[in-house]
PDB file of C-alpha atoms in Angstrom:
ATOM      1  CA  HIS A   1     -82.600 -17.246-144.801  1.00  0.00           C
ATOM      2  CA  LYS A   2     -83.935 -20.391-146.339  1.00  0.00           C
ATOM      3  CA  CYS A   3     -87.676 -20.880-146.455  1.00  0.00           C
ATOM      4  CA  ASP A   4     -88.816 -23.683-144.214  1.00  0.00           C
ATOM      5  CA  SER A   5     -90.985 -26.484-145.507  1.00  0.00           C
ATOM      6  CA  ILE A   6     -94.226 -25.348-143.891  1.00  0.00           C
ATOM      7  CA  ILE A   7     -96.812 -24.500-146.483  1.00  0.00           C
ATOM      8  CA  PHE A   8    -100.163 -22.842-145.921  1.00  0.00           C
ATOM      9  CA  LEU A   9    -103.132 -24.505-147.566  1.00  0.00           C
ATOM     10  CA  ASN A  10    -106.724 -23.422-147.015  1.00  0.00           C
ATOM     11  CA  GLY A  11    -105.640 -21.365-144.007  1.00  0.00           C
ATOM     12  CA  ARG A  12    -103.928 -24.270-142.244  1.00  0.00           C
ATOM     13  CA  ALA A  13    -100.215 -24.638-141.693  1.00  0.00           C
ATOM     14  CA  ARG A  14     -99.169 -28.065-142.919  1.00  0.00           C
ATOM     15  CA  LYS A  15     -95.783 -29.637-143.143  1.00  0.00           C
ATOM     16  CA  ASP A  16     -95.199 -31.665-146.287  1.00  0.00           C
ATOM     17  CA  SER A  17     -98.726 -33.067-146.227  1.00  0.00           C
ATOM     18  CA  ILE A  18    -101.532 -32.717-148.724  1.00  0.00           C
ATOM     19  CA  LEU A  19    -104.983 -34.178-148.134  1.00  0.00           C
ATOM     20  CA  ILE A  20    -106.640 -35.396-151.324  1.00  0.00           C
ATOM     21  CA  VAL A  21    -110.305 -36.282-150.993  1.00  0.00           C
ATOM     22  CA  VAL A  22    -111.375 -38.871-153.549  1.00  0.00           C
ATOM     23  CA  ILE A  23    -115.050 -38.994-154.466  1.00  0.00           C
ATOM     24  CA  ILE A  24    -116.373 -41.742-156.714  1.00  0.00           C
ATOM     25  CA  ALA A  25    -119.654 -40.823-158.417  1.00  0.00           C
ATOM     26  CA  SER A  26    -121.510 -43.993-159.390  1.00  0.00           C
ATOM     27  CA  THR A  27    -125.195 -44.590-158.811  1.00  0.00           C
ATOM     28  CA  SER A  28    -125.026 -48.267-159.809  1.00  0.00           C
ATOM     29  CA  ARG A  29    -122.081 -48.978-157.489  1.00  0.00           C
ATOM     30  CA  PHE A  30    -123.679 -46.934-154.675  1.00  0.00           C
ATOM     31  CA  GLN A  31    -126.974 -48.841-155.004  1.00  0.00           C
ATOM     32  CA  LYS A  32    -125.091 -52.134-154.852  1.00  0.00           C
ATOM     33  CA  CYS A  33    -122.590 -51.295-152.076  1.00  0.00           C
ATOM     34  CA  GLY A  34    -123.916 -48.244-150.221  1.00  0.00           C
ATOM     35  CA  SER A  35    -121.707 -45.655-148.602  1.00  0.00           C
ATOM     36  CA  VAL A  36    -118.307 -47.310-148.226  1.00  0.00           C
ATOM     37  CA  ALA A  37    -114.991 -45.858-147.103  1.00  0.00           C
ATOM     38  CA  ARG A  38    -112.672 -48.131-149.107  1.00  0.00           C
ATOM     39  CA  PRO A  39    -112.638 -48.975-152.816  1.00  0.00           C
ATOM     40  CA  GLU A  40    -112.184 -52.681-152.149  1.00  0.00           C
ATOM     41  CA  ASP A  41    -115.572 -52.689-150.361  1.00  0.00           C
ATOM     42  CA  ALA A  42    -117.192 -51.620-153.646  1.00  0.00           C
ATOM     43  CA  MET A  43    -114.967 -53.555-156.085  1.00  0.00           C
ATOM     44  CA  ASP A  44    -113.922 -50.133-157.374  1.00  0.00           C
ATOM     45  CA  LEU A  45    -110.844 -50.487-159.579  1.00  0.00           C
ATOM     46  CA  SER A  46    -110.709 -46.789-160.497  1.00  0.00           C
ATOM     47  CA  GLY A  47    -110.871 -45.700-156.873  1.00  0.00           C
ATOM     48  CA  GLN A  48    -108.106 -48.155-156.019  1.00  0.00           C
ATOM     49  CA  VAL A  49    -105.909 -46.836-158.843  1.00  0.00           C
ATOM     50  CA  ILE A  50    -106.382 -43.282-157.563  1.00  0.00           C
ATOM     51  CA  LEU A  51    -105.633 -44.137-153.924  1.00  0.00           C
ATOM     52  CA  ASP A  52    -102.598 -46.239-154.886  1.00  0.00           C
ATOM     53  CA  ARG A  53    -101.129 -43.339-156.862  1.00  0.00           C
ATOM     54  CA  ILE A  54    -101.742 -40.892-153.998  1.00  0.00           C
ATOM     55  CA  LYS A  55    -100.151 -43.262-151.489  1.00  0.00           C
ATOM     56  CA  ALA A  56     -97.140 -43.809-153.763  1.00  0.00           C
ATOM     57  CA  VAL A  57     -96.253 -40.110-153.590  1.00  0.00           C
ATOM     58  CA  GLY A  58     -96.883 -39.922-149.845  1.00  0.00           C
ATOM     59  CA  TYR A  59     -99.990 -37.734-149.635  1.00  0.00           C
ATOM     60  CA  ASP A  60    -102.958 -38.361-147.364  1.00  0.00           C
ATOM     61  CA  SER A  61    -106.314 -39.364-148.818  1.00  0.00           C
ATOM     62  CA  THR A  62    -109.888 -40.215-147.997  1.00  0.00           C
ATOM     63  CA  TYR A  63    -112.375 -42.091-150.158  1.00  0.00           C
ATOM     64  CA  SER A  64    -116.122 -41.894-150.506  1.00  0.00           C
ATOM     65  CA  LEU A  65    -118.649 -43.431-152.854  1.00  0.00           C
ATOM     66  CA  LEU A  66    -121.660 -41.308-153.798  1.00  0.00           C
ATOM     67  CA  PRO A  67    -124.548 -41.684-156.190  1.00  0.00           C
ATOM     68  CA  ASP A  68    -124.512 -39.545-159.318  1.00  0.00           C
ATOM     69  CA  GLY A  69    -126.436 -36.330-158.911  1.00  0.00           C
ATOM     70  CA  ILE A  70    -125.970 -32.630-158.442  1.00  0.00           C
ATOM     71  CA  GLU A  71    -126.835 -32.457-154.739  1.00  0.00           C
ATOM     72  CA  PRO A  72    -124.729 -35.344-153.363  1.00  0.00           C
ATOM     73  CA  ILE A  73    -121.637 -34.244-155.271  1.00  0.00           C
ATOM     74  CA  ARG A  74    -122.060 -30.517-154.621  1.00  0.00           C
ATOM     75  CA  ASN A  75    -122.664 -31.128-150.906  1.00  0.00           C
ATOM     76  CA  ALA A  76    -119.541 -33.281-150.651  1.00  0.00           C
ATOM     77  CA  VAL A  77    -117.442 -30.592-152.333  1.00  0.00           C
ATOM     78  CA  GLN A  78    -118.851 -27.742-150.271  1.00  0.00           C
ATOM     79  CA  SER A  79    -118.349 -29.553-146.958  1.00  0.00           C
ATOM     80  CA  SER A  80    -114.885 -30.936-147.719  1.00  0.00           C
ATOM     81  CA  ASN A  81    -111.821 -30.059-145.658  1.00  0.00           C
ATOM     82  CA  ALA A  82    -109.531 -31.261-148.445  1.00  0.00           C
ATOM     83  CA  ASP A  83    -106.566 -29.502-149.971  1.00  0.00           C
ATOM     84  CA  VAL A  84    -107.441 -31.183-153.296  1.00  0.00           C
ATOM     85  CA  ILE A  85    -110.599 -32.947-154.481  1.00  0.00           C
ATOM     86  CA  VAL A  86    -110.632 -35.634-157.158  1.00  0.00           C
ATOM     87  CA  ILE A  87    -114.034 -36.745-158.429  1.00  0.00           C
ATOM     88  CA  CYS A  88    -114.066 -39.852-160.594  1.00  0.00           C
ATOM     89  CA  GLY A  89    -117.148 -40.730-162.599  1.00  0.00           C
ATOM     90  CA  GLY A  90    -120.241 -38.923-163.784  1.00  0.00           C
ATOM     91  CA  THR A  91    -118.432 -37.069-166.575  1.00  0.00           C
ATOM     92  CA  GLY A  92    -120.048 -38.872-169.498  1.00  0.00           C
ATOM     93  CA  LEU A  93    -122.896 -37.867-171.757  1.00  0.00           C
ATOM     94  CA  THR A  94    -125.822 -39.796-170.249  1.00  0.00           C
ATOM     95  CA  HIS A  95    -128.618 -38.052-168.376  1.00  0.00           C
ATOM     96  CA  GLN A  96    -127.231 -39.448-165.099  1.00  0.00           C
ATOM     97  CA  ASP A  97    -123.739 -38.001-165.637  1.00  0.00           C
ATOM     98  CA  LEU A  98    -123.989 -34.817-163.565  1.00  0.00           C
ATOM     99  CA  THR A  99    -120.569 -34.345-161.976  1.00  0.00           C
ATOM    100  CA  LEU A 100    -119.705 -31.288-164.077  1.00  0.00           C
ATOM    101  CA  GLU A 101    -123.163 -29.812-163.667  1.00  0.00           C
ATOM    102  CA  ALA A 102    -122.681 -30.154-159.889  1.00  0.00           C
ATOM    103  CA  VAL A 103    -119.156 -28.777-159.684  1.00  0.00           C
ATOM    104  CA  GLU A 104    -118.433 -26.343-162.516  1.00  0.00           C
ATOM    105  CA  PRO A 105    -120.908 -23.678-161.277  1.00  0.00           C
ATOM    106  CA  LEU A 106    -118.827 -23.565-158.071  1.00  0.00           C
ATOM    107  CA  PHE A 107    -115.544 -22.891-159.876  1.00  0.00           C
ATOM    108  CA  GLU A 108    -114.096 -19.456-159.147  1.00  0.00           C
ATOM    109  CA  LYS A 109    -111.398 -20.178-161.726  1.00  0.00           C
ATOM    110  CA  GLU A 110    -111.232 -22.873-164.367  1.00  0.00           C
ATOM    111  CA  ILE A 111    -108.142 -24.892-165.219  1.00  0.00           C
ATOM    112  CA  PRO A 112    -108.922 -25.607-168.890  1.00  0.00           C
ATOM    113  CA  GLY A 113    -105.472 -27.011-169.626  1.00  0.00           C
ATOM    114  CA  PHE A 114    -106.217 -30.078-167.518  1.00  0.00           C
ATOM    115  CA  GLY A 115    -109.090 -31.225-169.731  1.00  0.00           C
ATOM    116  CA  GLU A 116    -107.206 -30.264-172.865  1.00  0.00           C
ATOM    117  CA  ILE A 117    -104.132 -32.289-171.932  1.00  0.00           C
ATOM    118  CA  PHE A 118    -106.288 -35.175-170.690  1.00  0.00           C
ATOM    119  CA  ARG A 119    -108.056 -35.354-174.063  1.00  0.00           C
ATOM    120  CA  LEU A 120    -104.781 -35.036-175.974  1.00  0.00           C
ATOM    121  CA  LYS A 121    -103.206 -37.899-174.010  1.00  0.00           C
ATOM    122  CA  SER A 122    -106.415 -39.962-174.339  1.00  0.00           C
ATOM    123  CA  LEU A 123    -106.274 -39.630-178.118  1.00  0.00           C
ATOM    124  CA  ASP A 124    -103.362 -42.101-178.215  1.00  0.00           C
ATOM    125  CA  GLU A 125    -105.335 -44.683-176.258  1.00  0.00           C
ATOM    126  CA  VAL A 126    -108.940 -44.364-177.457  1.00  0.00           C
ATOM    127  CA  GLY A 127    -108.636 -42.438-180.721  1.00  0.00           C
ATOM    128  CA  THR A 128    -111.214 -39.834-181.608  1.00  0.00           C
ATOM    129  CA  ARG A 129    -113.514 -41.098-178.836  1.00  0.00           C
ATOM    130  CA  ALA A 130    -111.346 -38.841-176.655  1.00  0.00           C
ATOM    131  CA  MET A 131    -113.551 -35.937-177.756  1.00  0.00           C
ATOM    132  CA  LEU A 132    -116.370 -37.422-175.655  1.00  0.00           C
ATOM    133  CA  THR A 133    -114.547 -36.976-172.357  1.00  0.00           C
ATOM    134  CA  ARG A 134    -115.606 -34.098-170.180  1.00  0.00           C
ATOM    135  CA  ALA A 135    -112.559 -34.235-167.896  1.00  0.00           C
ATOM    136  CA  SER A 136    -112.427 -30.860-166.180  1.00  0.00           C
ATOM    137  CA  ALA A 137    -110.772 -28.918-163.373  1.00  0.00           C
ATOM    138  CA  GLY A 138    -111.156 -25.674-161.504  1.00  0.00           C
ATOM    139  CA  VAL A 139    -110.630 -23.910-158.196  1.00  0.00           C
ATOM    140  CA  TYR A 140    -113.248 -23.542-155.462  1.00  0.00           C
ATOM    141  CA  ARG A 141    -112.525 -21.845-152.116  1.00  0.00           C
ATOM    142  CA  GLY A 142    -108.779 -22.187-152.564  1.00  0.00           C
ATOM    143  CA  LYS A 143    -108.783 -25.854-153.495  1.00  0.00           C
ATOM    144  CA  PRO A 144    -108.342 -27.460-156.891  1.00  0.00           C
ATOM    145  CA  ILE A 145    -111.051 -29.857-157.994  1.00  0.00           C
ATOM    146  CA  PHE A 146    -110.407 -32.403-160.737  1.00  0.00           C
ATOM    147  CA  CYS A 147    -113.179 -34.331-162.501  1.00  0.00           C
ATOM    148  CA  LEU A 148    -112.135 -37.584-164.167  1.00  0.00           C
ATOM    149  CA  PRO A 149    -113.971 -40.168-166.235  1.00  0.00           C
ATOM    150  CA  GLY A 150    -114.738 -43.369-164.345  1.00  0.00           C
ATOM    151  CA  SER A 151    -112.583 -45.962-166.111  1.00  0.00           C
ATOM    152  CA  PRO A 152    -109.405 -47.287-164.468  1.00  0.00           C
ATOM    153  CA  ASN A 153    -107.288 -46.078-167.416  1.00  0.00           C
ATOM    154  CA  ALA A 154    -108.789 -42.594-167.151  1.00  0.00           C
ATOM    155  CA  ALA A 155    -108.152 -42.616-163.394  1.00  0.00           C
ATOM    156  CA  LYS A 156    -104.510 -43.550-163.985  1.00  0.00           C
ATOM    157  CA  LEU A 157    -103.974 -40.895-166.641  1.00  0.00           C
ATOM    158  CA  GLY A 158    -105.758 -38.228-164.632  1.00  0.00           C
ATOM    159  CA  MET A 159    -103.772 -38.930-161.481  1.00  0.00           C
ATOM    160  CA  ASP A 160    -100.490 -38.935-163.388  1.00  0.00           C
ATOM    161  CA  LEU A 161    -101.330 -35.439-164.678  1.00  0.00           C
ATOM    162  CA  ILE A 162    -102.614 -34.173-161.325  1.00  0.00           C
ATOM    163  CA  LEU A 163     -99.750 -35.492-159.221  1.00  0.00           C
ATOM    164  CA  ALA A 164     -97.119 -34.131-161.616  1.00  0.00           C
ATOM    165  CA  GLU A 165     -98.339 -30.565-160.990  1.00  0.00           C
ATOM    166  CA  ILE A 166    -100.312 -30.525-157.738  1.00  0.00           C
ATOM    167  CA  GLU A 167     -97.713 -28.795-155.590  1.00  0.00           C
ATOM    168  CA  HIS A 168     -97.218 -26.157-158.285  1.00  0.00           C
ATOM    169  CA  ILE A 169    -100.983 -25.630-158.545  1.00  0.00           C
ATOM    170  CA  LEU A 170    -101.376 -25.333-154.766  1.00  0.00           C
ATOM    171  CA  LYS A 171     -98.521 -22.832-154.595  1.00  0.00           C
ATOM    172  CA  HIS A 172    -100.194 -20.586-157.188  1.00  0.00           C
ATOM    173  CA  ILE A 173    -103.598 -20.837-155.549  1.00  0.00           C
ATOM    174  CA  SER A 174    -102.162 -19.807-152.187  1.00  0.00           C
ATOM    175  CA  GLU A 175    -100.431 -16.676-153.550  1.00  0.00           C
TER     176      GLU A 175
END
């Protein structure tokens, strides 16, 4: 018997479909544009890069813009029905960059290789400034969460890494 193509993600039977929730963490953009459902409504190049990459591989996605902060980001993660969550922004070193402080305490398992590979690949582009990135990933309630820096180039690199392995990651999480 051949296995059929139905996969079980987060307790739901799905056929060849993965829902990736994209959260952009940016207080300045949120103050200017409010809660928008499309990156073009916020002139968000990074969000557009992420959604374009997801669409190119045929997965489903949603988009939301949130202000930086522990509560807005944590609430979005905890209430999400996603198979995968990608958070872009809020990973820097300023006092407002709180994405990791919001998400990492929720991780049941970390995926340290994601940040390590992200920094290694970034080294070619930005040199030793790559050490400043806090790109991170982990698993919460059976779903992988990826935290990316907010620049369009970081969004592109992060999505290339994520999309290359997402089905493999989801398979391992579901075992």
